[in-house]
XYZ file of C-alpha atoms in Angstrom:
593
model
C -53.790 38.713 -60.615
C -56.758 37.279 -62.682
C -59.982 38.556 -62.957
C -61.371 35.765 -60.208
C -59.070 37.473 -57.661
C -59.439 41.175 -58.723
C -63.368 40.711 -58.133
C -62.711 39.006 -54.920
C -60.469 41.774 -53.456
C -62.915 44.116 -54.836
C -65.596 42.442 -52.865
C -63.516 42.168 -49.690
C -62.379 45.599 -49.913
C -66.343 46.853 -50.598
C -67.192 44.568 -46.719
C -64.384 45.876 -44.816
C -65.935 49.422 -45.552
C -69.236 48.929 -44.530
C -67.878 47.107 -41.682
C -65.797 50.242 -40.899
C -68.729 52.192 -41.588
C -70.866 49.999 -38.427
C -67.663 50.382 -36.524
C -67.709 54.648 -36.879
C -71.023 54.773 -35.262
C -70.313 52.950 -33.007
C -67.157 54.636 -31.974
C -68.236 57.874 -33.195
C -65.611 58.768 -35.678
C -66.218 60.101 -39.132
C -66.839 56.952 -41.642
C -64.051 57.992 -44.259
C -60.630 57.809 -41.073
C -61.500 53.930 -41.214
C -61.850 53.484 -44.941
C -58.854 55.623 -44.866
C -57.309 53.429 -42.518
C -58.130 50.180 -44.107
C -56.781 51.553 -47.674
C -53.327 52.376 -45.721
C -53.890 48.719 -44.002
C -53.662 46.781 -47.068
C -51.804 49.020 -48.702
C -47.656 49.001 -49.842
C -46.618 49.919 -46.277
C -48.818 48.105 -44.391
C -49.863 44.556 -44.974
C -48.385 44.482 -48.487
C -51.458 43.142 -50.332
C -51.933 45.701 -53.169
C -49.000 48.145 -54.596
C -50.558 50.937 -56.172
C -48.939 54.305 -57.000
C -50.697 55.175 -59.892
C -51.990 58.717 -59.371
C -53.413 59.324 -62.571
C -55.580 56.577 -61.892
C -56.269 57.928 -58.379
C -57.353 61.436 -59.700
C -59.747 59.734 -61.802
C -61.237 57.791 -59.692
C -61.900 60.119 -57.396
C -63.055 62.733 -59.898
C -65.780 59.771 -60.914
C -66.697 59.439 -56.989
C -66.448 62.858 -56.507
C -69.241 63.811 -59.254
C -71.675 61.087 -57.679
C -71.444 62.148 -54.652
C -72.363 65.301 -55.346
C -75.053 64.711 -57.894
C -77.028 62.446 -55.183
C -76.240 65.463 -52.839
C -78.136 67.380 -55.154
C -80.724 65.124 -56.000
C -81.628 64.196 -52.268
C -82.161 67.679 -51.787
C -83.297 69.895 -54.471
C -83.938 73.311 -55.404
C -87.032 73.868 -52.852
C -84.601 72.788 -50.057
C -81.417 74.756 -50.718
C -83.568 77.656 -52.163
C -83.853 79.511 -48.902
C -80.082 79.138 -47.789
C -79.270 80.122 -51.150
C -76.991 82.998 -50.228
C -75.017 81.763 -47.188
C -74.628 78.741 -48.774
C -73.276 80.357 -51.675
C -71.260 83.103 -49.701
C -69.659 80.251 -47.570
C -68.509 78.192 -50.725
C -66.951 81.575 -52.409
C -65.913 83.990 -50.509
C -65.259 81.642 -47.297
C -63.169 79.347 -49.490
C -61.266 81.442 -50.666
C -60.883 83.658 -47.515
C -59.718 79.918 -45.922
C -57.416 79.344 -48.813
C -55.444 82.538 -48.031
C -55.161 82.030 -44.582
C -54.486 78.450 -44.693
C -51.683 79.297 -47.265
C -50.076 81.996 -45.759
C -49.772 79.563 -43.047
C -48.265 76.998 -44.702
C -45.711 79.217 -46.499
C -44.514 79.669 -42.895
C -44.954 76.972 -41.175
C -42.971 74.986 -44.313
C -40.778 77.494 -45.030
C -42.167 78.008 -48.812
C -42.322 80.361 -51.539
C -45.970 82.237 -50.830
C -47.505 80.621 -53.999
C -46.569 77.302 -53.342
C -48.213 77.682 -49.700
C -51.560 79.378 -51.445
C -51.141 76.294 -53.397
C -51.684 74.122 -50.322
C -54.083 76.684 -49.039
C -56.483 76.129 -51.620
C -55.932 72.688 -51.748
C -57.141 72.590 -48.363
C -60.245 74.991 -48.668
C -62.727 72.637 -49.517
C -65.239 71.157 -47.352
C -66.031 67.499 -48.319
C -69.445 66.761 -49.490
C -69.416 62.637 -48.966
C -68.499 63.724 -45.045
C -70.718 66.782 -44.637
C -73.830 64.556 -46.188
C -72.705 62.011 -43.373
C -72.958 63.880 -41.003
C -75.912 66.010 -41.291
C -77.780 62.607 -41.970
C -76.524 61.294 -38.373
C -77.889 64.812 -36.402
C -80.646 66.443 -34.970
C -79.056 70.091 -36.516
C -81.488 72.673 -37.532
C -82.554 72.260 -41.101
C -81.397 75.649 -41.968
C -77.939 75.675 -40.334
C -77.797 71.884 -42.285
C -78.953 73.120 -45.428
C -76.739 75.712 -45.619
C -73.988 73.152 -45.262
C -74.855 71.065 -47.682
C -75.438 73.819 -50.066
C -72.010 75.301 -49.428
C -71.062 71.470 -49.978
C -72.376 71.161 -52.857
C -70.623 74.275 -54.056
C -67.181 74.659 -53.074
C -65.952 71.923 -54.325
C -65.801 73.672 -58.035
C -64.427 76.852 -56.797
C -61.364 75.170 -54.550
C -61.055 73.098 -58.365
C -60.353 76.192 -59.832
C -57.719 77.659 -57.541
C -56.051 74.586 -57.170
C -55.868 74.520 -61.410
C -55.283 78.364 -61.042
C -52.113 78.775 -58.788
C -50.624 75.692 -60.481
C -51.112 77.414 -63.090
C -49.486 80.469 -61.507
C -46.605 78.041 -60.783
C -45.815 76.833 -63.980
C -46.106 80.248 -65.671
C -45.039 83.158 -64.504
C -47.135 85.644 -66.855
C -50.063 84.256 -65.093
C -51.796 86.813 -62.690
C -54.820 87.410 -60.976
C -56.583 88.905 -63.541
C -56.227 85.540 -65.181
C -57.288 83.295 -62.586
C -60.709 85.241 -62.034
C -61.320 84.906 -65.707
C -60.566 81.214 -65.543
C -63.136 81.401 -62.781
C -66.098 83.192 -64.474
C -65.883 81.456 -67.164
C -65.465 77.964 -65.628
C -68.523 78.816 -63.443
C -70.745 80.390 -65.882
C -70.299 76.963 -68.357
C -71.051 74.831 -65.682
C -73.608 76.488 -64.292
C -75.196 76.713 -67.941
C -74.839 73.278 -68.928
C -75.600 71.879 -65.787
C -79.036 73.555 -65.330
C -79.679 73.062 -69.139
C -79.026 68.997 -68.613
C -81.247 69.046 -65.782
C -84.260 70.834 -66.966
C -83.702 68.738 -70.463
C -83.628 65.458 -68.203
C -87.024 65.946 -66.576
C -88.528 66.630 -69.826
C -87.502 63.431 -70.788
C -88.246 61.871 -67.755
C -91.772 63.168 -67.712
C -92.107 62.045 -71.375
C -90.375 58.594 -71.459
C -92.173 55.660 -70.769
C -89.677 53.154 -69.934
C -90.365 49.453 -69.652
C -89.521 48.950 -66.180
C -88.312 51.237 -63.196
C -84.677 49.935 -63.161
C -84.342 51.940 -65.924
C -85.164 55.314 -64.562
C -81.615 54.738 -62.660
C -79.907 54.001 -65.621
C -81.171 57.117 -67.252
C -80.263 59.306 -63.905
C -76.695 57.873 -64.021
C -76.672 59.115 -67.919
C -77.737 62.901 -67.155
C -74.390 62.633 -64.222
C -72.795 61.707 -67.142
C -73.887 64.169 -69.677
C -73.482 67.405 -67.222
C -69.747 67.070 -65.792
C -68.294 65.748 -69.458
C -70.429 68.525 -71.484
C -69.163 71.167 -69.342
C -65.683 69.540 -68.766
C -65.524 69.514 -72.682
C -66.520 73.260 -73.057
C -64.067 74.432 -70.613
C -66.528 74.839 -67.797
C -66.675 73.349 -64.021
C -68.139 69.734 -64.551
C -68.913 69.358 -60.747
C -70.658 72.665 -60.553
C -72.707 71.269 -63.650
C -73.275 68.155 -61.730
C -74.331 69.366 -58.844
C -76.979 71.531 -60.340
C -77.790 68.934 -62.495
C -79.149 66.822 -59.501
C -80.572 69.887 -58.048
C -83.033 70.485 -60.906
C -83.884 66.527 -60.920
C -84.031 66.410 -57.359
C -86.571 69.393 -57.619
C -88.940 68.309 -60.323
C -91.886 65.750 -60.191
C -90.200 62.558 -62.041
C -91.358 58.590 -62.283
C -89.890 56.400 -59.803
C -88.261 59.234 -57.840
C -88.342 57.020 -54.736
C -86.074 54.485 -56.651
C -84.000 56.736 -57.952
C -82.831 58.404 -54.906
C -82.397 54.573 -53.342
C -80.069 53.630 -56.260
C -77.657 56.832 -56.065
C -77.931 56.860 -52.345
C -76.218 53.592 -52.540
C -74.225 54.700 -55.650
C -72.702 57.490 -53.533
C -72.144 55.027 -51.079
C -69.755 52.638 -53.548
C -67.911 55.559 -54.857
C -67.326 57.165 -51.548
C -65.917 54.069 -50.142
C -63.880 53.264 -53.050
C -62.913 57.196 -53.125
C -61.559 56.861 -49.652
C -59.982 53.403 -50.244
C -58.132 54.145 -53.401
C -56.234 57.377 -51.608
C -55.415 55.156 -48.567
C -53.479 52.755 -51.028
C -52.064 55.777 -52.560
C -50.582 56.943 -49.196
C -47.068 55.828 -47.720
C -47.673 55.589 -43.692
C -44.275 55.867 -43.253
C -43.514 58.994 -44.414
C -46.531 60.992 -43.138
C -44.252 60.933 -39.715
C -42.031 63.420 -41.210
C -44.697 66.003 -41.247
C -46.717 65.260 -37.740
C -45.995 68.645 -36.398
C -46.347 70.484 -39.067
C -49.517 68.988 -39.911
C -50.878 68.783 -36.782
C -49.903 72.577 -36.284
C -51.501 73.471 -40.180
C -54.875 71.367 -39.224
C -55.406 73.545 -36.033
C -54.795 76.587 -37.786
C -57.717 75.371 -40.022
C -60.017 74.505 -37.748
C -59.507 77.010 -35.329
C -57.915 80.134 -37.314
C -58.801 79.626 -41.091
C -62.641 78.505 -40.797
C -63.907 80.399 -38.483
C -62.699 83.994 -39.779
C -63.738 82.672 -43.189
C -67.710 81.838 -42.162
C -68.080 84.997 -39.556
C -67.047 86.945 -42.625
C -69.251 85.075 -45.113
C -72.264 84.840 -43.322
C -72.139 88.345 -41.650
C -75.976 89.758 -42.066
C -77.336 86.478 -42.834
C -79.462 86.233 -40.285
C -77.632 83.767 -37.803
C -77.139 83.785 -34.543
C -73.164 84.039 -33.237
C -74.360 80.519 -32.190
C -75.119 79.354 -35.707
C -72.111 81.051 -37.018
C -69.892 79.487 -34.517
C -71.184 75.888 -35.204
C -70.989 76.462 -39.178
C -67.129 77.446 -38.660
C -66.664 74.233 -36.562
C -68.448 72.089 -39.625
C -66.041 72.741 -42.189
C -65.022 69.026 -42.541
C -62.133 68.588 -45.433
C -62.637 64.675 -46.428
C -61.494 63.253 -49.251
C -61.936 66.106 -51.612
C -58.614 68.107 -50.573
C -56.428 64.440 -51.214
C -58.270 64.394 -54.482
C -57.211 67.974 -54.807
C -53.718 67.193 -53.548
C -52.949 65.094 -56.889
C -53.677 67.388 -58.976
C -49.633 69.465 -57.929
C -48.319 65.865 -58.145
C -49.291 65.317 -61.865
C -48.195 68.889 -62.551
C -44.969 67.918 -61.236
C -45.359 71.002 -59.361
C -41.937 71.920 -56.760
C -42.496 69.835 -53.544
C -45.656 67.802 -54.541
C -44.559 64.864 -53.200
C -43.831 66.577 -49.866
C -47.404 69.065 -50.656
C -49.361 65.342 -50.636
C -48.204 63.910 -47.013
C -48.812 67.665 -45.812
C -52.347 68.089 -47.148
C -53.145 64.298 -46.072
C -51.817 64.586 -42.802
C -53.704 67.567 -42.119
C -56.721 66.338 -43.391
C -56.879 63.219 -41.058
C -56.316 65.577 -38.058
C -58.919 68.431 -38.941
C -61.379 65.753 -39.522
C -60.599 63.724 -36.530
C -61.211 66.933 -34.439
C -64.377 68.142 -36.240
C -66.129 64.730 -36.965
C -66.015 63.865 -33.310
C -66.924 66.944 -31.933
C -69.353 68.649 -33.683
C -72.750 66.663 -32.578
C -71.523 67.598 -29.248
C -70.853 70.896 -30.002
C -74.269 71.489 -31.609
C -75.812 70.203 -28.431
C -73.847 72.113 -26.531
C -74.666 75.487 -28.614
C -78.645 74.677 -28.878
C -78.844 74.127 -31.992
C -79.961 71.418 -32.759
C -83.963 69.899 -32.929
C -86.161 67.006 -31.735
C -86.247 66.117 -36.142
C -83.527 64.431 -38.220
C -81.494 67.604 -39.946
C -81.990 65.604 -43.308
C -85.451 63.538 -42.869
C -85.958 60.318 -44.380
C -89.688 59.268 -45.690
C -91.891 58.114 -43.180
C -92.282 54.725 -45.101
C -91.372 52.493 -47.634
C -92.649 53.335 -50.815
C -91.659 50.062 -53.153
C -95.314 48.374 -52.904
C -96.827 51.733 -53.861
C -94.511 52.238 -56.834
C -95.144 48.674 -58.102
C -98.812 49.799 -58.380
C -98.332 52.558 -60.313
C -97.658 55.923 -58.245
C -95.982 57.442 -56.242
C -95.484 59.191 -52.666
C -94.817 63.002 -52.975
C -93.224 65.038 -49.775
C -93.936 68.592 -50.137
C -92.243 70.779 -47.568
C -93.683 74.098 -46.522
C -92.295 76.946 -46.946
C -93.048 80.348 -45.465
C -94.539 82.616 -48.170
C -95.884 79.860 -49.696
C -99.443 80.230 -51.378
C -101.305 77.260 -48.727
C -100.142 78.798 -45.624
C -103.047 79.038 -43.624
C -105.871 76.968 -46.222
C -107.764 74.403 -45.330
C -106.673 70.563 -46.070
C -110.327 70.556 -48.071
C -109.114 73.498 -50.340
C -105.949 72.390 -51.682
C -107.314 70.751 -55.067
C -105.359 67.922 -54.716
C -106.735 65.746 -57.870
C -108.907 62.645 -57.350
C -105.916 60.374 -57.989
C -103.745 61.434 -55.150
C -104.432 61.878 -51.387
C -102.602 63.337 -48.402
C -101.933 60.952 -46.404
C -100.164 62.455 -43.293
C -99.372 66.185 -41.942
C -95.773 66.039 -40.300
C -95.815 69.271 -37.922
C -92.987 69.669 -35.221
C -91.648 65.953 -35.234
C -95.153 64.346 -35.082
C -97.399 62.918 -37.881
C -101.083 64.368 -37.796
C -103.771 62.811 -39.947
C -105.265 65.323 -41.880
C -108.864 66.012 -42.004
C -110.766 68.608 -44.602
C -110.566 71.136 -41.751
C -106.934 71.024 -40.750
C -105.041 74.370 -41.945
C -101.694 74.160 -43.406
C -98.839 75.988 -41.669
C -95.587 77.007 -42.490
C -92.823 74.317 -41.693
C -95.273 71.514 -42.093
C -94.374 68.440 -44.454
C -97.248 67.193 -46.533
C -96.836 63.382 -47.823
C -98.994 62.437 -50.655
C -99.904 59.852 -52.569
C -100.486 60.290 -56.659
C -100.713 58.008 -58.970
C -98.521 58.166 -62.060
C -101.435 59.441 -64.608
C -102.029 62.649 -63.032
C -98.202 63.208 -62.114
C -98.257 66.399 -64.863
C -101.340 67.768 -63.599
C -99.965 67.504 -59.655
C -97.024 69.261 -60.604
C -99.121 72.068 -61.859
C -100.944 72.091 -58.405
C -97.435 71.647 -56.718
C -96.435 75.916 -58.228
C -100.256 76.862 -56.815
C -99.328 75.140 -53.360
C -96.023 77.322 -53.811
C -96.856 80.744 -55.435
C -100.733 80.893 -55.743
C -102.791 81.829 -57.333
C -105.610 80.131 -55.153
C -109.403 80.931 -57.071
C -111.570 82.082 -53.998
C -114.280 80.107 -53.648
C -117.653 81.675 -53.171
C -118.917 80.300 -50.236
C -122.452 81.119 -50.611
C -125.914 79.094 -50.758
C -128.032 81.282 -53.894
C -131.550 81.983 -53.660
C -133.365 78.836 -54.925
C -135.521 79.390 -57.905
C -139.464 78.269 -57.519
C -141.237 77.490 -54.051
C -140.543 74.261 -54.131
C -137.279 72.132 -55.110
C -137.783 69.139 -56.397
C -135.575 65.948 -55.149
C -134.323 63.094 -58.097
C -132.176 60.400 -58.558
C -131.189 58.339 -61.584
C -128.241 56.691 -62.442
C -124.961 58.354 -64.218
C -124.868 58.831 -68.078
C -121.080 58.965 -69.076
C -122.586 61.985 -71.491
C -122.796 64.477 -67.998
C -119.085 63.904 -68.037
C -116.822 62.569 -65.456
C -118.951 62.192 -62.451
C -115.411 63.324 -59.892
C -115.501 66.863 -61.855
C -118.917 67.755 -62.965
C -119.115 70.714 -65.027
C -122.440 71.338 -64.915
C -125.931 68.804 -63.806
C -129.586 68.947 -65.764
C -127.578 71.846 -67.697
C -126.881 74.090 -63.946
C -123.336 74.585 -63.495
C -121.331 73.930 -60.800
C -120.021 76.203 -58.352
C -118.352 74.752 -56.176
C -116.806 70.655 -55.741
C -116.846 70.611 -52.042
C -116.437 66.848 -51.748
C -114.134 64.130 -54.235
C -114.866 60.547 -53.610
C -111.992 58.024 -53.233
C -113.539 54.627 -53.603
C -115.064 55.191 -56.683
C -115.436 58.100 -59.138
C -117.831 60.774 -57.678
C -118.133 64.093 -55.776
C -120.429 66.206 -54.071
C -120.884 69.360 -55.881
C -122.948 73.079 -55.416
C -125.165 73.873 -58.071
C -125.903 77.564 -59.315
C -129.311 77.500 -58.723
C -128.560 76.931 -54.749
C -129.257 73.075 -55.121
C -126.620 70.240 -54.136
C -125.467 67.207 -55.945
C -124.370 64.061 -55.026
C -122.706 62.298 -58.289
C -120.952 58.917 -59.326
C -122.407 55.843 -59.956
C -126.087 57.380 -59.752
C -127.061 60.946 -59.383
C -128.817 62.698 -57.014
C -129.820 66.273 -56.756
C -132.155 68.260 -54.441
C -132.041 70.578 -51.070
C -129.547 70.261 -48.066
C -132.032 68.300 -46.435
C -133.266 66.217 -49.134
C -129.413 64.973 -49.471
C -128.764 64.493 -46.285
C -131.629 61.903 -46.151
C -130.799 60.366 -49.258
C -127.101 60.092 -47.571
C -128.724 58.681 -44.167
C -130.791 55.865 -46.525
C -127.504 54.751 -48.348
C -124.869 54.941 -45.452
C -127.454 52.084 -43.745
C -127.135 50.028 -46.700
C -123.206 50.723 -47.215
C -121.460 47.789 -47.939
C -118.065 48.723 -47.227
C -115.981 50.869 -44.820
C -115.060 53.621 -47.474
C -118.433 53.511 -48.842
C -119.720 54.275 -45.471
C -117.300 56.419 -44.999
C -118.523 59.033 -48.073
C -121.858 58.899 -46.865
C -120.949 60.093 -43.452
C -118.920 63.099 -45.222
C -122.024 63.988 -47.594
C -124.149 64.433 -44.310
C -121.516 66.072 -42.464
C -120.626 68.707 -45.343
C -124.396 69.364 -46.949
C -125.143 69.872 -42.591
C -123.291 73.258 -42.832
């Protein structure tokens, strides 16, 4: 086959999965059965059009897809999201793996009539969640953002720790001297190098990010796809868990204030897209059809212990005195969707040339199929059914399209908040958002309020700003205030003024007072307070020390409350514009109280 035809298949292969994609909605099964499906379609035992059986070359592949995947997992979500799951999601990915893993093995040791170590084997194999299908999902419901935060955290997570086991009792297999003693050293140090290297990439990438000023915003993609790259082969090279490192990788991205964000998420949303697709695609070929029949039982019975045995005992356990409801806890231990990760899993005993890995690989695919079958379909309804579930996407998208906005030259920022956090309760008017950004939108219980400098901030609201690129260092700053404080009380006060009477002047700006949007000080009286920042052109309204008011930007004016708010009144009748007018009205309304 030529390289004409290879890139044609490729491209036919690429449309019948987003076709199969449309179709699962529509049908309501998970995404990956179909691409699944079509893989087995065109595969040896089906239509005949592509022999593959080249598992090395499957186990890389999907190691490649795998680390995407979870790195835009990661980066879609962030530290500030997955922060305050942070323990369930991290007891469900430990101790509920590998409280599945034991179950599910001692079951298969039974059911399959194996040695106990070759059914842990399988167990572990099959005690990862799948973090292409969970992030499918989550994106399609309505579940509440901490019960789908939680699973994507525990997502985002497992997958390293079922890695290890898998590597561990194979391991175990091959070498009897091997114990468990072993296999949790393998474990902390695997984690502890991945965790290391992957936060170290990520806080090293948004340095650089921050820094770098690349030539055009395709390259900010380029340079996202290179820190992917950098975290799973550093750690994989020191000995440590490359998808843990990837993972946090995107985490720490996802989490800090970077150029061209917005494009960057589009480009590995997609990316995650490709490889999950060709993830799913590639096993499909892999499988024979016609020998998955001599398993269907078995499988069938191994996939219901799973779902309704393995899971469930695992996240009750896990999340015990976590603070969900038996509700919560039941819907988390229906969510526990395997994927593609366990087939990935399931080639690692093949390549071992572990005892039965042939007959290990049609057990852990068969099973997989059915779990996920069962699961997929069910659990929106199941969510509903529970109460659960909210009037909001679990996973929100941005309320608009942001590529006119970066072509200018900035950016829009959503900042979710949190309770605890240091604006709780302030006023939109005391946030000290700088003059090159604006809130554009309050998004409170599923609606979008416009703010005004009198709206208060409360917990659970998400805040959508615009900033432009030049102050992006000093907005992060004001991003850790927003978060942890501290907040500089303002003295809201009106001072004696000095003299009986107070004179009233205007004269145009000198750039040597400064930058007329952050006065300092006017006629040598310092500033107390900005209570105003103009947005059509640089300026503010500003308290003086000696209990005067100032009105600044292209001319100055400074005098009493009332003096300004007739000046105001004179120039908001000869405003030529709508935001010109606009300021005026706000000087007369502020200087008024």
């Amino acid at each position: 086959m030529h390289s004409g035809e290879l890139i044609l298949v490729a491209g036919a292969l690429l449309a019948g999965g987003v076709a199969a994609s449309l179709l699962a909605r529509r049908v309501r099964l998970p995404g990956l059965v179909l691409f699944l499906g079509l893989g087995m379609l065109v595969g040896s035992d089906g239509l005949g059009w592509i022999n593959f059986n080249d598992y090395e070359l499957a186990q890389t592949i999907g190691i490649i897809a795998l680390a995407l995947i979870l790195y835009e997992g990661g980066l879609s979500a962030g530290f500030g999201e997955i922060r305050p799951v942070l323990r369930p999601a991290l007891s469900l990915a430990t101790v509920g793996t590998l409280i599945t893993a034991l179950i599910t093995g001692y079951a298969a040791s039974e059911i399959f009539d194996l040695p106990l170590l070759e059914g842990l084997l399988i167990g572990a194999v099959l005690s990862s969640t799948d973090g292409a299908a969970v992030f499918a999902l989550l994106r399609g419901s309505t579940l509440r953002r901490r019960l789908a935060r939680t699973l994507e955290g525990e997502a985002g997570f497992n997958d390293p720790v079922a890695v290890l086991l898998v590597l561990g009792f194979i391991e175990w297999l091959e070498n009897p001297d091997y114990g468990v003693l072993d296999l949790l050293w393998k474990f902390v140090q695997e984690m502890t190098i991945g965790g290391v290297v992957g936060l170290a990439v990520g806080v090293g990438a948004v340095a650089v990010f921050r820094r770098a000023r690349l030539e055009t915003a395709g390259l900010y993609p380029v340079a996202s796809v290179a820190a992917a790259a950098l975290s799973y082969g550093a750690a994989s090279v020191l000995h440590g868990s490359g998808f843990l490192a990837v993972y946090l990788a995107g985490l720490v991205l996802g989490t800090g204030q970077i150029p061209a964000r917005a494009t960057i998420s589009a480009f590995h949303e997609g990316l995650a897209w490709v490889a999950q697709i060709t993830m799913f695609l590639t096993l499909g070929i892999l499988v024979f059809p016609s020998t998955l029949l001599d398993y269907w039982w078995q499988g069938t019975l191994l996939a219901l212990i799973i779902c309704f045995v393995a899971r469930p005992v695992a996240t009750f356990t896990s999340t015990a005195f976590q603070g969900f409801s038996v509700r919560e806890q039941t819907l988390l231990g229906w969510a526990g969707l395997r994927g593609a990760v366990p087939v990935v899993l399931a080639i690692f005993p093949v390549i071992a040339n572990v005892p039965h890995d042939d007959e290990l690989f049609n057990i852990v695919f068969f099973a997989v199929v059915i779990s996920t079958i069962l699961q997929g379909v069910s659990f929106v309804p199941l969510a509903t059914k529970l109460g659960v579930t909210t009037d909001e996407p679990a996973l929100p998208k941005p309320l608009m399209e942001t590529g006119t906005v970066r072509a200018l030259g900035a950016e829009v920022v959503e900042y979710p908040v949190a309770e605890g956090d240091a604006i709780v309760g302030r006023r939109v008017r005391e946030l000290g958002l700088p003059r090159d950004s604006l809130l554009n939108v309050i998004v409170r219980d599923g609606q979008a309020l416009p703010p005004r400098g009198s709206s208060r901030i409360e917990a659970g609201d998400r805040l959508h700003v615009l900033v432009v690129k030049d102050v992006a260092n000093e907005f992060q700053a004001l991003l850790e205030r927003w978060r942890h404080g501290p907040f500089d009380e303002i003295p809201r006060r009106r001072p004696a003024i000095y003299g009986r009477q107070v004179i009233f002047s205007t004269r145009p700006w000198d750039d040597d007072l400064g930058d007329p949007a952050r006065p300092a000080a006017v006629a040598g009286v310092p500033v107390i307070e900005r209570m105003r920042t103009r947005r059509d052109t640089r300026g503010a309204l500003v308290a003086l020390d000696d209990g005067r008011y100032a009105v600044t930007g292209p001319s100055l004016a400074v005098g009493s409350a009332s003096d300004l708010q007739r000046y105001a009144r004179r120039r908001l009748e000869k405003a030529r514009s709508e935001a010109e007018r606009g300021w005026w009205q706000e000087v007369i309304g502020a200087v008024a109280r």
